[in-house]
Short mmCIF file of C-alpha atoms and ligand atoms in Angstrom, two decimals:
data_model
loop_
_atom_site.label_atom_id
_atom_site.label_comp_id
_atom_site.label_asym_id
_atom_site.label_seq_id
_atom_site.Cartn_x
_atom_site.Cartn_y
_atom_site.Cartn_z
CA MET A 1 -10.01 -4.35 -14.59
CA SER A 2 -13.35 -3.88 -12.99
CA ASP A 3 -15.27 -3.66 -9.74
CA ASP A 4 -16.17 -7.31 -10.36
CA LEU A 5 -12.55 -8.21 -9.81
CA LEU A 6 -12.55 -6.40 -6.47
CA LYS A 7 -15.64 -8.35 -5.42
CA LYS A 8 -13.94 -11.62 -6.36
CA ILE A 9 -10.83 -10.63 -4.41
CA ILE A 10 -12.89 -9.77 -1.32
CA ALA A 11 -14.67 -13.15 -1.47
CA HIS A 12 -11.40 -15.01 -2.12
CA SER A 13 -9.68 -13.21 0.78
CA LYS A 14 -12.36 -14.39 3.17
CA GLU A 15 -12.62 -17.94 1.85
CA TYR A 16 -8.87 -18.53 2.07
CA GLY A 17 -8.10 -16.84 5.40
CA PHE A 18 -6.53 -13.61 4.20
CA ILE A 19 -8.98 -10.94 5.39
CA PHE A 20 -12.17 -11.04 7.45
CA PRO A 21 -14.55 -8.21 8.31
CA SER A 22 -13.87 -7.16 11.92
CA SER A 23 -16.24 -8.61 14.57
CA GLU A 24 -18.14 -10.34 11.80
CA ILE A 25 -20.41 -12.31 14.14
CA TYR A 26 -21.83 -8.93 15.20
CA ASP A 27 -22.28 -7.86 11.55
CA GLY A 28 -18.87 -6.24 11.28
CA LEU A 29 -17.55 -2.75 11.99
CA GLY A 30 -17.33 -0.28 9.11
CA ALA A 31 -13.93 -0.02 7.42
CA VAL A 32 -12.21 -2.20 10.03
CA TYR A 33 -10.77 -5.58 9.00
CA ASP A 34 -8.95 -8.51 10.57
CA TYR A 35 -6.16 -10.42 8.89
CA GLY A 36 -6.57 -14.19 8.94
CA GLN A 37 -3.96 -16.93 9.06
CA ASN A 38 -2.68 -16.37 5.52
CA GLY A 39 -3.20 -12.61 5.60
CA ALA A 40 -1.09 -12.23 8.73
CA GLU A 41 1.77 -14.16 7.07
CA LEU A 42 1.59 -12.12 3.86
CA LYS A 43 1.45 -8.90 5.85
CA ASN A 44 4.51 -9.89 7.91
CA ASN A 45 6.41 -10.71 4.74
CA ILE A 46 5.57 -7.33 3.19
CA LYS A 47 6.78 -5.66 6.38
CA GLU A 48 10.00 -7.64 6.21
CA TYR A 49 10.54 -6.72 2.56
CA TRP A 50 10.05 -3.02 3.40
CA TRP A 51 12.06 -3.05 6.63
CA ARG A 52 15.04 -4.86 5.15
CA SER A 53 15.01 -2.74 2.00
CA MET A 54 15.04 0.46 4.05
CA VAL A 55 16.95 -0.37 7.23
CA GLN A 56 19.21 -3.24 6.19
CA LEU A 57 20.11 -2.02 2.70
CA HIS A 58 20.76 1.56 3.86
CA SER A 59 23.50 1.76 6.47
CA ASN A 60 22.37 5.27 7.46
CA ILE A 61 18.78 4.26 8.32
CA VAL A 62 17.70 2.83 11.67
CA GLY A 63 14.27 1.64 12.75
CA ILE A 64 12.21 2.41 15.84
CA ASP A 65 8.85 1.42 17.34
CA ALA A 66 7.16 4.39 19.03
CA ALA A 67 3.96 4.29 21.11
CA ILE A 68 0.58 4.95 19.52
CA PHE A 69 -0.42 7.36 22.29
CA MET A 70 1.53 10.58 22.31
CA HIS A 71 1.45 13.80 24.28
CA PRO A 72 -1.53 15.85 23.03
CA LYS A 73 0.75 18.80 22.27
CA VAL A 74 2.35 16.71 19.50
CA TRP A 75 -0.82 17.07 17.44
CA GLU A 76 -1.09 20.78 18.06
CA ALA A 77 2.51 21.23 16.95
CA SER A 78 2.09 19.03 13.89
CA GLY A 79 -1.00 20.97 12.75
CA HIS A 80 -3.29 17.95 12.90
CA VAL A 81 -5.67 19.46 15.49
CA SER A 82 -6.34 22.48 13.30
CA ALA A 83 -5.81 21.18 9.78
CA PHE A 84 -6.24 17.41 9.49
CA ASN A 85 -9.64 17.73 7.85
CA ASP A 86 -11.56 16.27 4.95
CA PRO A 87 -14.11 18.36 3.00
CA LEU A 88 -17.40 16.47 3.24
CA ILE A 89 -20.60 16.81 1.24
CA ASP A 90 -23.93 14.99 1.64
CA ASN A 91 -26.41 14.05 -1.00
CA LYS A 92 -29.82 15.20 0.22
CA ASP A 93 -31.73 12.44 -1.59
CA SER A 94 -29.61 9.35 -1.00
CA LYS A 95 -28.37 10.64 2.41
CA LYS A 96 -24.93 9.35 1.39
CA ARG A 97 -21.84 11.25 2.50
CA TYR A 98 -18.83 11.83 0.24
CA ARG A 99 -15.49 13.58 0.24
CA ALA A 100 -15.99 16.54 -2.08
CA ASP A 101 -12.41 16.34 -3.35
CA VAL A 102 -12.77 12.62 -4.11
CA LEU A 103 -16.00 13.20 -6.06
CA ILE A 104 -14.17 15.75 -8.22
CA GLU A 105 -11.11 13.52 -8.64
CA GLU A 106 -13.30 10.61 -9.74
CA PHE A 107 -15.09 12.85 -12.22
CA ARG A 108 -11.71 13.95 -13.61
CA ALA A 109 -10.60 10.32 -13.91
CA LYS A 110 -13.74 9.62 -15.97
CA LEU A 111 -12.85 12.46 -18.34
CA GLU A 112 -9.35 11.03 -18.68
CA GLU A 113 -10.87 7.62 -19.45
CA LYS A 114 -12.99 9.26 -22.14
CA ILE A 115 -9.84 10.46 -23.90
CA GLN A 116 -8.36 6.98 -23.63
CA LYS A 117 -11.49 5.53 -25.23
CA GLU A 118 -11.19 7.98 -28.15
CA VAL A 119 -7.58 6.85 -28.60
CA GLU A 120 -8.67 3.20 -28.67
CA LYS A 121 -11.34 4.06 -31.26
CA GLY A 122 -8.74 5.92 -33.35
CA LYS A 123 -6.35 2.97 -33.18
CA LYS A 124 -9.06 0.64 -34.46
CA LYS A 125 -10.08 2.99 -37.24
CA PHE A 126 -6.64 3.93 -38.57
CA GLY A 127 -4.67 0.75 -37.78
CA ASP A 128 -0.93 1.02 -38.46
CA ALA A 129 -1.28 4.55 -39.79
CA PHE A 130 -2.47 5.78 -36.36
CA ASN A 131 -0.36 8.58 -34.93
CA GLU A 132 -1.31 8.97 -31.24
CA VAL A 133 0.50 12.26 -30.61
CA GLN A 134 -1.10 13.88 -33.64
CA PHE A 135 -4.50 12.41 -32.75
CA LEU A 136 -4.33 13.81 -29.19
CA GLU A 137 -3.49 17.26 -30.58
CA THR A 138 -6.10 17.39 -33.33
CA ASN A 139 -9.14 15.24 -32.56
CA PRO A 140 -12.02 17.64 -31.69
CA ASN A 141 -13.55 15.36 -29.03
CA VAL A 142 -10.19 14.93 -27.33
CA ILE A 143 -9.47 18.67 -27.45
CA ARG A 144 -12.89 19.44 -25.92
CA THR A 145 -12.38 16.96 -23.08
CA LYS A 146 -8.81 18.12 -22.48
CA THR A 147 -9.97 21.74 -22.20
CA LYS A 148 -12.60 20.65 -19.71
CA ILE A 149 -9.97 18.81 -17.63
CA ASP A 150 -7.62 21.82 -17.69
CA GLU A 151 -10.38 24.19 -16.56
CA LEU A 152 -11.48 21.76 -13.87
CA ASN A 153 -7.91 21.32 -12.61
CA LYS A 154 -7.35 25.05 -12.39
CA ARG A 155 -10.47 25.63 -10.30
CA PHE A 156 -9.94 22.50 -8.20
CA ILE A 157 -6.32 23.27 -7.26
CA ASN A 158 -7.24 26.90 -6.43
CA ALA A 159 -10.14 25.77 -4.27
CA LEU A 160 -7.96 23.26 -2.40
CA ASN A 161 -5.11 25.70 -1.86
CA ASN A 162 -7.46 28.41 -0.58
CA ASN A 163 -9.55 25.98 1.47
CA ASP A 164 -12.52 27.37 -0.46
CA LEU A 165 -15.33 24.97 0.45
CA GLU A 166 -18.00 26.98 -1.39
CA GLU A 167 -15.97 26.74 -4.61
CA LEU A 168 -15.53 22.97 -4.17
CA ARG A 169 -19.32 22.67 -4.03
CA GLN A 170 -19.71 24.95 -7.03
CA ILE A 171 -17.32 22.75 -9.08
CA ILE A 172 -19.55 19.76 -8.26
CA ILE A 173 -22.68 21.69 -9.26
CA ASP A 174 -21.18 23.21 -12.44
CA ASN A 175 -19.91 19.86 -13.67
CA GLU A 176 -23.20 18.18 -12.84
CA ILE A 177 -21.46 15.56 -10.73
CA ALA A 178 -24.08 13.11 -9.50
CA CYS A 179 -24.27 10.91 -6.40
CA PRO A 180 -22.71 7.55 -7.45
CA GLU A 181 -25.46 5.72 -5.51
CA SER A 182 -28.61 7.52 -6.62
CA GLY A 183 -27.67 9.71 -9.57
CA SER A 184 -29.11 12.71 -7.70
CA LYS A 185 -27.42 16.14 -7.97
CA ASN A 186 -29.07 17.54 -4.85
CA TRP A 187 -26.06 18.43 -2.67
CA THR A 188 -25.60 20.04 0.77
CA GLU A 189 -22.90 22.58 1.64
CA VAL A 190 -19.31 21.31 2.01
CA ARG A 191 -18.04 21.08 5.62
CA GLN A 192 -14.67 20.34 7.17
CA PHE A 193 -14.39 17.22 9.34
CA ASN A 194 -11.38 16.41 11.58
CA LEU A 195 -10.17 12.84 11.11
CA MET A 196 -8.51 12.20 14.45
CA PHE A 197 -9.97 9.79 17.00
CA SER A 198 -9.77 11.11 20.54
CA THR A 199 -9.97 9.36 23.88
CA LYS A 200 -9.29 10.16 27.55
CA LEU A 201 -6.15 9.33 29.46
CA GLY A 202 -6.47 8.25 33.08
CA SER A 203 -9.46 7.26 35.18
CA LEU A 204 -12.69 9.22 35.06
CA SER A 205 -12.15 10.67 38.54
CA GLU A 206 -8.95 12.34 37.46
CA VAL A 207 -8.92 15.52 35.47
CA ALA A 208 -9.60 14.12 32.05
CA ASN A 209 -6.94 14.59 29.44
CA THR A 210 -7.88 14.30 25.79
CA ILE A 211 -5.37 12.34 23.79
CA TYR A 212 -5.48 11.10 20.20
CA LEU A 213 -4.88 7.83 18.45
CA ARG A 214 -2.06 8.78 16.09
CA PRO A 215 -3.26 9.51 12.54
CA GLU A 216 0.27 8.95 11.16
CA THR A 217 3.36 7.22 12.52
CA ALA A 218 5.67 10.03 11.39
CA GLN A 219 5.29 12.13 14.54
CA GLY A 220 6.68 9.26 16.65
CA ILE A 221 9.84 9.63 14.58
CA PHE A 222 10.04 13.41 14.84
CA VAL A 223 9.71 13.45 18.63
CA ASN A 224 12.49 10.84 18.86
CA PHE A 225 14.81 12.67 16.47
CA LEU A 226 17.18 13.83 19.24
CA ASN A 227 17.11 10.49 21.08
CA VAL A 228 18.02 8.47 17.99
CA MET A 229 20.57 10.99 16.72
CA LYS A 230 22.41 11.03 20.05
CA SER A 231 22.13 7.37 21.04
CA GLY A 232 22.92 6.16 17.51
CA ARG A 233 25.62 8.81 16.86
CA MET A 234 23.89 9.48 13.55
CA LYS A 235 25.44 11.81 10.97
CA ILE A 236 23.31 13.69 8.46
CA PRO A 237 22.00 12.52 6.05
CA PHE A 238 20.30 9.74 8.02
CA GLY A 239 16.89 8.16 8.25
CA ILE A 240 14.55 6.75 10.90
CA ALA A 241 12.05 4.10 9.82
CA GLN A 242 8.97 2.79 11.56
CA ILE A 243 6.08 0.39 10.94
CA GLY A 244 2.93 0.81 12.98
CA LYS A 245 -0.78 1.37 13.33
CA ALA A 246 -2.44 4.66 12.46
CA PHE A 247 -6.08 5.64 12.94
CA ARG A 248 -8.32 7.97 10.95
CA ASN A 249 -12.03 8.49 11.33
CA GLU A 250 -12.59 8.15 7.60
CA ILE A 251 -16.14 9.16 6.86
CA VAL A 252 -16.17 7.75 3.39
CA ALA A 253 -14.61 4.38 3.92
CA ARG A 254 -15.23 2.07 0.99
CA GLN A 255 -13.32 -0.20 -1.30
CA PHE A 256 -12.31 -2.88 1.16
CA ILE A 257 -8.89 -2.37 2.77
CA PHE A 258 -8.10 0.58 0.51
CA ARG A 259 -9.46 3.09 3.03
CA MET A 260 -9.68 1.85 6.61
CA ARG A 261 -10.21 3.46 9.99
CA GLU A 262 -7.42 1.43 11.59
CA PHE A 263 -4.51 0.70 9.29
CA GLU A 264 -0.75 0.34 9.22
CA GLN A 265 1.86 2.63 7.76
CA MET A 266 5.51 2.04 6.93
CA GLU A 267 7.17 5.43 7.12
CA MET A 268 10.72 6.71 6.90
CA GLN A 269 11.89 10.23 7.66
CA PHE A 270 15.20 11.12 6.04
CA PHE A 271 16.98 14.07 7.72
CA VAL A 272 19.11 16.15 5.37
CA ARG A 273 21.03 19.41 5.20
CA PRO A 274 18.75 22.33 4.17
CA GLY A 275 19.18 22.84 0.43
CA ASP A 276 19.89 19.14 -0.21
CA GLU A 277 16.24 18.11 0.04
CA MET A 278 15.45 17.98 -3.69
CA LYS A 279 18.44 15.72 -4.38
CA TRP A 280 17.19 13.29 -1.74
CA PHE A 281 13.59 13.72 -2.75
CA ASN A 282 14.52 12.49 -6.25
CA TYR A 283 16.59 9.64 -4.83
CA TRP A 284 13.71 8.40 -2.69
CA LYS A 285 11.15 8.82 -5.46
CA GLU A 286 13.19 6.53 -7.70
CA PHE A 287 14.09 4.04 -5.00
CA ARG A 288 10.51 3.66 -3.83
CA ILE A 289 8.99 3.07 -7.25
CA LYS A 290 11.74 0.53 -7.91
CA TRP A 291 10.69 -1.26 -4.70
CA HIS A 292 7.16 -1.64 -6.06
CA LYS A 293 8.20 -2.61 -9.58
CA ASN A 294 10.64 -5.17 -8.16
CA LEU A 295 7.63 -7.28 -7.17
CA GLY A 296 7.45 -8.24 -10.84
CA PHE A 297 3.78 -7.50 -11.57
CA GLY A 298 4.59 -5.24 -14.56
CA ASP A 299 5.97 -1.69 -14.55
CA GLU A 300 2.83 -0.34 -16.26
CA LYS A 301 0.85 -0.96 -13.06
CA TYR A 302 2.60 1.92 -11.28
CA ARG A 303 2.84 5.63 -11.99
CA PHE A 304 3.73 8.88 -10.25
CA HIS A 305 1.13 11.52 -9.54
CA GLU A 306 2.14 15.00 -8.43
CA HIS A 307 -0.03 16.38 -5.60
CA ASP A 308 -2.68 18.90 -6.66
CA LYS A 309 -2.45 20.54 -3.27
CA LEU A 310 0.65 20.54 -1.10
CA ALA A 311 0.06 19.75 2.58
CA HIS A 312 0.76 22.58 5.00
CA TYR A 313 4.24 21.15 5.68
CA ALA A 314 5.44 20.20 2.18
CA ASN A 315 7.42 21.87 -0.60
CA ALA A 316 7.18 18.91 -3.01
CA ALA A 317 5.02 15.80 -3.01
CA PHE A 318 4.43 12.86 -5.32
CA ASP A 319 2.27 9.80 -4.92
CA ILE A 320 3.05 6.39 -6.31
CA GLU A 321 -0.23 5.12 -7.73
CA PHE A 322 -1.21 1.53 -8.51
CA ASP A 323 -3.69 0.41 -11.13
CA PHE A 324 -6.38 -0.95 -8.75
CA PRO A 325 -9.63 -2.47 -10.09
CA MET A 326 -11.20 0.94 -9.37
CA GLY A 327 -8.49 2.79 -11.33
CA PHE A 328 -5.08 4.31 -10.52
CA LYS A 329 -4.99 5.24 -6.82
CA GLU A 330 -2.37 6.24 -4.27
CA VAL A 331 -0.42 3.56 -2.45
CA GLU A 332 2.54 5.61 -1.24
CA GLY A 333 3.50 9.26 -0.79
CA ILE A 334 6.96 10.81 -1.06
CA HIS A 335 6.96 14.21 0.60
CA SER A 336 9.57 16.89 1.06
CA ARG A 337 8.42 18.19 4.49
CA THR A 338 11.03 20.97 4.85
CA ASP A 339 11.97 21.74 8.49
CA PHE A 340 8.29 22.21 9.35
CA ASP A 341 7.81 19.36 11.84
CA LEU A 342 11.09 19.69 13.73
CA SER A 343 10.70 23.49 13.90
CA GLN A 344 7.17 23.16 15.21
CA HIS A 345 8.25 20.67 17.87
CA GLN A 346 11.15 22.97 18.76
CA GLU A 347 8.69 25.81 19.28
CA PHE A 348 6.05 23.81 21.17
CA SER A 349 8.44 21.79 23.37
CA GLY A 350 11.10 24.43 23.92
CA LYS A 351 13.78 21.79 23.08
CA LYS A 352 16.37 22.53 20.38
CA MET A 353 15.72 20.15 17.49
CA GLN A 354 19.04 20.85 15.82
CA TYR A 355 21.98 19.04 14.35
CA PHE A 356 25.56 20.29 14.58
CA ASP A 357 27.10 19.82 11.15
CA PRO A 358 30.85 19.38 11.60
CA ASP A 359 31.51 20.00 7.88
CA LEU A 360 29.79 23.40 8.00
CA ASN A 361 30.70 24.08 11.62
CA GLU A 362 27.12 25.21 12.29
CA SER A 363 23.85 23.98 13.78
CA TYR A 364 20.58 23.83 11.92
CA VAL A 365 17.13 22.25 11.99
CA PRO A 366 17.39 19.48 9.36
CA TYR A 367 15.03 19.23 6.42
CA VAL A 368 13.05 16.02 6.00
CA VAL A 369 12.17 13.84 3.03
CA GLU A 370 9.49 11.34 3.94
CA THR A 371 8.44 8.08 2.31
CA SER A 372 5.04 6.95 3.59
CA ILE A 373 3.44 3.74 2.36
CA GLY A 374 0.24 2.08 3.51
CA LEU A 375 0.85 -1.54 4.46
CA ASP A 376 -2.77 -2.55 3.87
CA ARG A 377 -2.89 -0.79 0.51
CA THR A 378 0.31 -2.54 -0.52
CA PHE A 379 -1.34 -5.80 0.54
CA LEU A 380 -4.27 -4.93 -1.73
CA THR A 381 -1.97 -4.12 -4.67
CA ILE A 382 -0.44 -7.57 -4.27
CA LEU A 383 -3.80 -9.34 -4.10
CA CYS A 384 -5.09 -7.45 -7.15
CA ALA A 385 -2.00 -8.09 -9.25
CA ALA A 386 -1.57 -11.70 -8.14
CA TYR A 387 -5.17 -12.92 -8.54
CA LYS A 388 -5.58 -14.97 -11.71
CA GLU A 389 -8.28 -17.22 -13.08
CA GLU A 390 -6.89 -19.73 -15.54
CA ILE A 391 -8.00 -22.72 -17.55
CA VAL A 392 -5.68 -25.67 -17.00
CA GLU A 393 -4.87 -26.89 -20.50
CA SER A 394 -4.38 -30.55 -19.64
CA THR A 395 -7.70 -31.00 -17.82
CA GLY A 396 -9.82 -28.08 -19.03
CA GLU A 397 -10.74 -27.17 -15.45
CA GLU A 398 -10.51 -23.67 -13.99
CA ARG A 399 -8.00 -22.78 -11.32
CA VAL A 400 -7.64 -19.64 -9.26
CA VAL A 401 -4.04 -18.89 -8.51
CA LEU A 402 -2.40 -16.13 -6.49
CA ALA A 403 0.89 -15.46 -8.23
CA ILE A 404 2.43 -13.80 -5.17
CA PRO A 405 6.22 -13.27 -5.34
CA PRO A 406 7.63 -16.38 -3.60
CA ALA A 407 9.44 -14.40 -0.90
CA LEU A 408 6.13 -12.82 0.16
CA ALA A 409 3.90 -15.89 -0.16
CA PRO A 410 2.22 -16.87 3.16
CA VAL A 411 3.23 -20.52 2.80
CA LYS A 412 6.43 -21.31 0.95
CA ILE A 413 6.12 -25.06 0.49
CA ALA A 414 3.34 -27.62 0.86
CA VAL A 415 4.48 -31.12 1.78
CA LEU A 416 2.06 -33.67 0.31
CA PRO A 417 2.25 -37.46 0.59
CA LEU A 418 0.63 -38.86 -2.56
CA VAL A 419 -1.42 -41.35 -0.53
CA LYS A 420 -2.12 -41.86 3.17
CA LYS A 421 -0.44 -45.27 3.30
CA ASP A 422 2.61 -47.31 2.28
CA GLY A 423 4.84 -45.32 4.65
CA LEU A 424 4.58 -42.13 2.56
CA PRO A 425 3.11 -39.94 5.38
CA GLU A 426 6.02 -40.96 7.65
CA ILE A 427 8.58 -39.83 5.06
CA ALA A 428 6.60 -36.63 4.47
CA ASP A 429 6.56 -35.96 8.23
CA LYS A 430 10.31 -36.17 8.37
CA ILE A 431 10.70 -33.78 5.42
CA PHE A 432 8.20 -31.38 7.01
CA ASP A 433 10.17 -31.34 10.28
CA LYS A 434 13.36 -30.52 8.40
CA LEU A 435 11.83 -27.77 6.26
CA LYS A 436 9.90 -26.05 9.05
CA LEU A 437 13.12 -24.81 10.60
CA HIS A 438 13.73 -22.75 7.46
CA PHE A 439 10.37 -21.87 5.92
CA ASN A 440 6.67 -21.57 6.68
CA VAL A 441 5.53 -24.97 5.40
CA ILE A 442 2.22 -26.78 5.41
CA TYR A 443 1.49 -30.51 5.58
CA GLU A 444 -1.62 -31.90 3.89
CA GLU A 445 -2.72 -35.46 3.28
CA LYS A 446 -6.49 -35.06 2.90
CA ASP A 447 -8.19 -35.16 -0.55
CA SER A 448 -6.79 -36.02 -3.98
CA ILE A 449 -3.45 -34.56 -4.97
CA GLY A 450 -5.18 -32.39 -7.61
CA LYS A 451 -7.48 -30.83 -5.02
CA ARG A 452 -4.57 -30.22 -2.70
CA TYR A 453 -2.63 -28.47 -5.50
CA ARG A 454 -5.65 -26.22 -6.17
CA ARG A 455 -5.88 -25.23 -2.51
CA GLN A 456 -2.22 -24.28 -2.48
CA ASP A 457 -2.58 -22.35 -5.77
CA ALA A 458 -5.44 -20.39 -4.21
CA ILE A 459 -3.28 -19.19 -1.30
CA GLY A 460 -0.24 -18.60 -3.51
CA THR A 461 2.09 -21.37 -2.27
CA PRO A 462 4.94 -21.26 -4.79
CA TYR A 463 6.05 -24.88 -4.39
CA CYS A 464 4.43 -28.21 -3.57
CA ILE A 465 6.53 -31.29 -2.94
CA THR A 466 4.94 -34.66 -3.38
CA ILE A 467 6.22 -37.80 -1.73
CA ASP A 468 5.36 -40.84 -3.85
CA HIS A 469 6.41 -44.46 -4.19
CA GLN A 470 9.54 -43.56 -6.12
CA THR A 471 10.66 -41.55 -3.08
CA LYS A 472 11.16 -44.82 -1.23
CA GLU A 473 13.39 -46.11 -3.99
CA ASP A 474 15.63 -43.16 -4.82
CA ASN A 475 15.11 -40.55 -2.07
CA THR A 476 13.64 -38.01 -4.52
CA VAL A 477 10.38 -36.04 -4.49
CA THR A 478 8.53 -34.04 -7.12
CA LEU A 479 8.73 -30.27 -6.86
CA ARG A 480 5.72 -28.60 -8.48
CA HIS A 481 5.93 -24.97 -9.56
CA ARG A 482 2.78 -22.95 -8.86
CA ASP A 483 2.91 -20.66 -11.91
CA THR A 484 3.80 -23.14 -14.64
CA MET A 485 2.45 -26.25 -12.87
CA GLU A 486 5.57 -28.00 -14.13
CA GLN A 487 7.08 -30.71 -12.00
CA GLU A 488 10.70 -31.79 -11.55
CA ARG A 489 12.25 -34.51 -9.45
CA ILE A 490 14.79 -33.47 -6.91
CA SER A 491 16.70 -35.21 -4.17
CA ILE A 492 15.41 -34.76 -0.61
CA ASP A 493 18.94 -33.76 0.42
CA GLU A 494 18.84 -30.84 -1.96
CA LEU A 495 15.40 -29.55 -0.94
CA ILE A 496 16.44 -26.83 1.49
CA LYS A 497 19.12 -25.44 -0.82
CA VAL A 498 16.86 -25.44 -3.90
CA ALA A 499 13.87 -23.96 -2.05
CA ASP A 500 15.93 -21.28 -0.36
CA GLU A 501 17.28 -20.13 -3.70
CA LYS A 502 13.70 -19.68 -4.93
CA VAL A 503 11.84 -18.22 -1.95
CA SER A 504 14.41 -16.25 0.03
CA MET A 505 13.91 -12.58 0.83
CA ALA A 506 17.55 -11.99 -0.11
CA LYS A 507 16.69 -12.99 -3.68
CA LEU A 508 13.90 -10.40 -3.81
CA LEU A 509 16.09 -7.73 -2.23
CA GLU A 510 18.82 -8.37 -4.81
CA GLY A 511 16.55 -6.72 -7.40
CA LEU A 512 16.93 -3.42 -5.55
CA LEU A 513 20.72 -3.24 -5.77
N1 LIG B 1 2.98 10.86 7.13
C1 LIG B 1 2.37 11.19 5.89
C2 LIG B 1 1.09 10.53 5.68
O1 LIG B 1 0.52 9.95 6.58
P1 LIG B 1 -0.73 10.08 3.87
O2 LIG B 1 -0.68 10.31 2.40
O3 LIG B 1 -1.84 10.68 4.64
O4 LIG B 1 0.66 10.63 4.41
C3 LIG B 1 0.36 7.74 3.67
O5 LIG B 1 -0.70 8.53 4.16
C4 LIG B 1 -0.13 6.40 3.18
O6 LIG B 1 -0.90 5.77 4.19
C5 LIG B 1 -1.07 6.50 1.97
O7 LIG B 1 -0.34 6.54 0.76
C6 LIG B 1 -1.86 5.22 2.09
O8 LIG B 1 -1.19 4.13 1.50
C7 LIG B 1 -1.93 4.99 3.59
N2 LIG B 1 -3.24 5.42 4.11
C8 LIG B 1 -3.65 6.66 4.42
N3 LIG B 1 -4.91 6.64 4.86
C9 LIG B 1 -5.32 5.36 4.83
C10 LIG B 1 -6.54 4.69 5.18
N4 LIG B 1 -7.58 5.34 5.68
N5 LIG B 1 -6.61 3.34 4.98
C11 LIG B 1 -5.55 2.65 4.51
N6 LIG B 1 -4.39 3.23 4.19
C12 LIG B 1 -4.26 4.56 4.33
#
């Protein structure tokens, strides 16, 4: 995959109403995007898939919807005021600003690619006799690159863990990492930059109170731990899930909706008995990657990545990474957050954040395993995996198709009268009215049937039904399948049943059982 693909996806998203730059008529606002008519539908469907898989399929998980504004003390307790920073570095020639850690990570990814290229070369050279394990252990080029990666990793992890900004800069200098824009190696010092947006609560005449736009949804769950536990009579282990907006003043915001300043998270905090956290951590790691793979895009597109540096609150952390056009990158984090957050809130609020465990006959502050997935990044994984350019064998023309899983597709069925006469639109209208009670359907009569199929392919509509002259004779329509372009005739009376079987969320969720 390449950056070219990302460019095509960005253009396609705009042309077909998935994603627009925010306030575009005023030239846009950096790293802020709006979801169009098809984007909003796809986003809602992803939310539904996540919500039902977490809340509906797990009887011990409930969902909430907390406010974006929170008491400012929340962010002192959580550590975000003092520690939610990115290490930034500027290139003196290009005047471009980068995250120092990201520059190093990208350099490391290039070294890893280099090894992969050697492997490909070896495969070509030795054919069937190629032994990859042996090659990786003995090839001098590979060994040299591997040693470089190991040394880099050691320094990088140390620098991150010790917050050693000078060493981060030195790694960039020593490895001759250049500005991706200009190729210059003329770097400034590395500085810390806090990512939270602040604003003032109340009118200007009042004593101003600085509050923050939440940088994660998780804290809304922690501060409601007691409320949910008591009102829901929850017994440990139990989880609280939430979907909502989060805001980060990302300085280096590139790559479309991958890194935004306003985005949405789908987070779940799972409260467990201290000592049980690794068991649950492993459960959630496996369940979450299964959720991604269940979309059917190919298991090889996902992998785990263990964190180089643990956040101040975590005792274990893995990312689920997706193979984006710009390489494998994080889409979700699974973190074992210990009792850090609840203990901090206990200290700062003076309220006991404890659970009485009847089996142990004692009270404790529960440990927390968190699953935290970016909704917009998941959206991007789906666009990247679903986007296909194909040559239609029968006609030789090119089609662009979004092979989105049917349950997530913005429009489920397009209702298309073959021609705008002979009573066909009237029959199509009736079918449309019946189907719209069950699915998001679209009615189109303009342009040739071929053009209308292409438009539906481009937004990922899994099924088109065409009403033709035979419909008047035998009450059947053609059902066209987006991926194979095959058509079958089915009775109008069977439409809802047949379509539901193919596009229902329940069908997708079944894959998780
Ligand atoms: N509560 C833990 C937490 O917020 P995180 O790794 O900072 O952890 C979780 O964020 C997920 O949120 C990421 O895996 C990513 O998918 C998404 N995310 C984070 N920052 C983002 C941004 N600037 N734009 C889009 N998505 C973002």
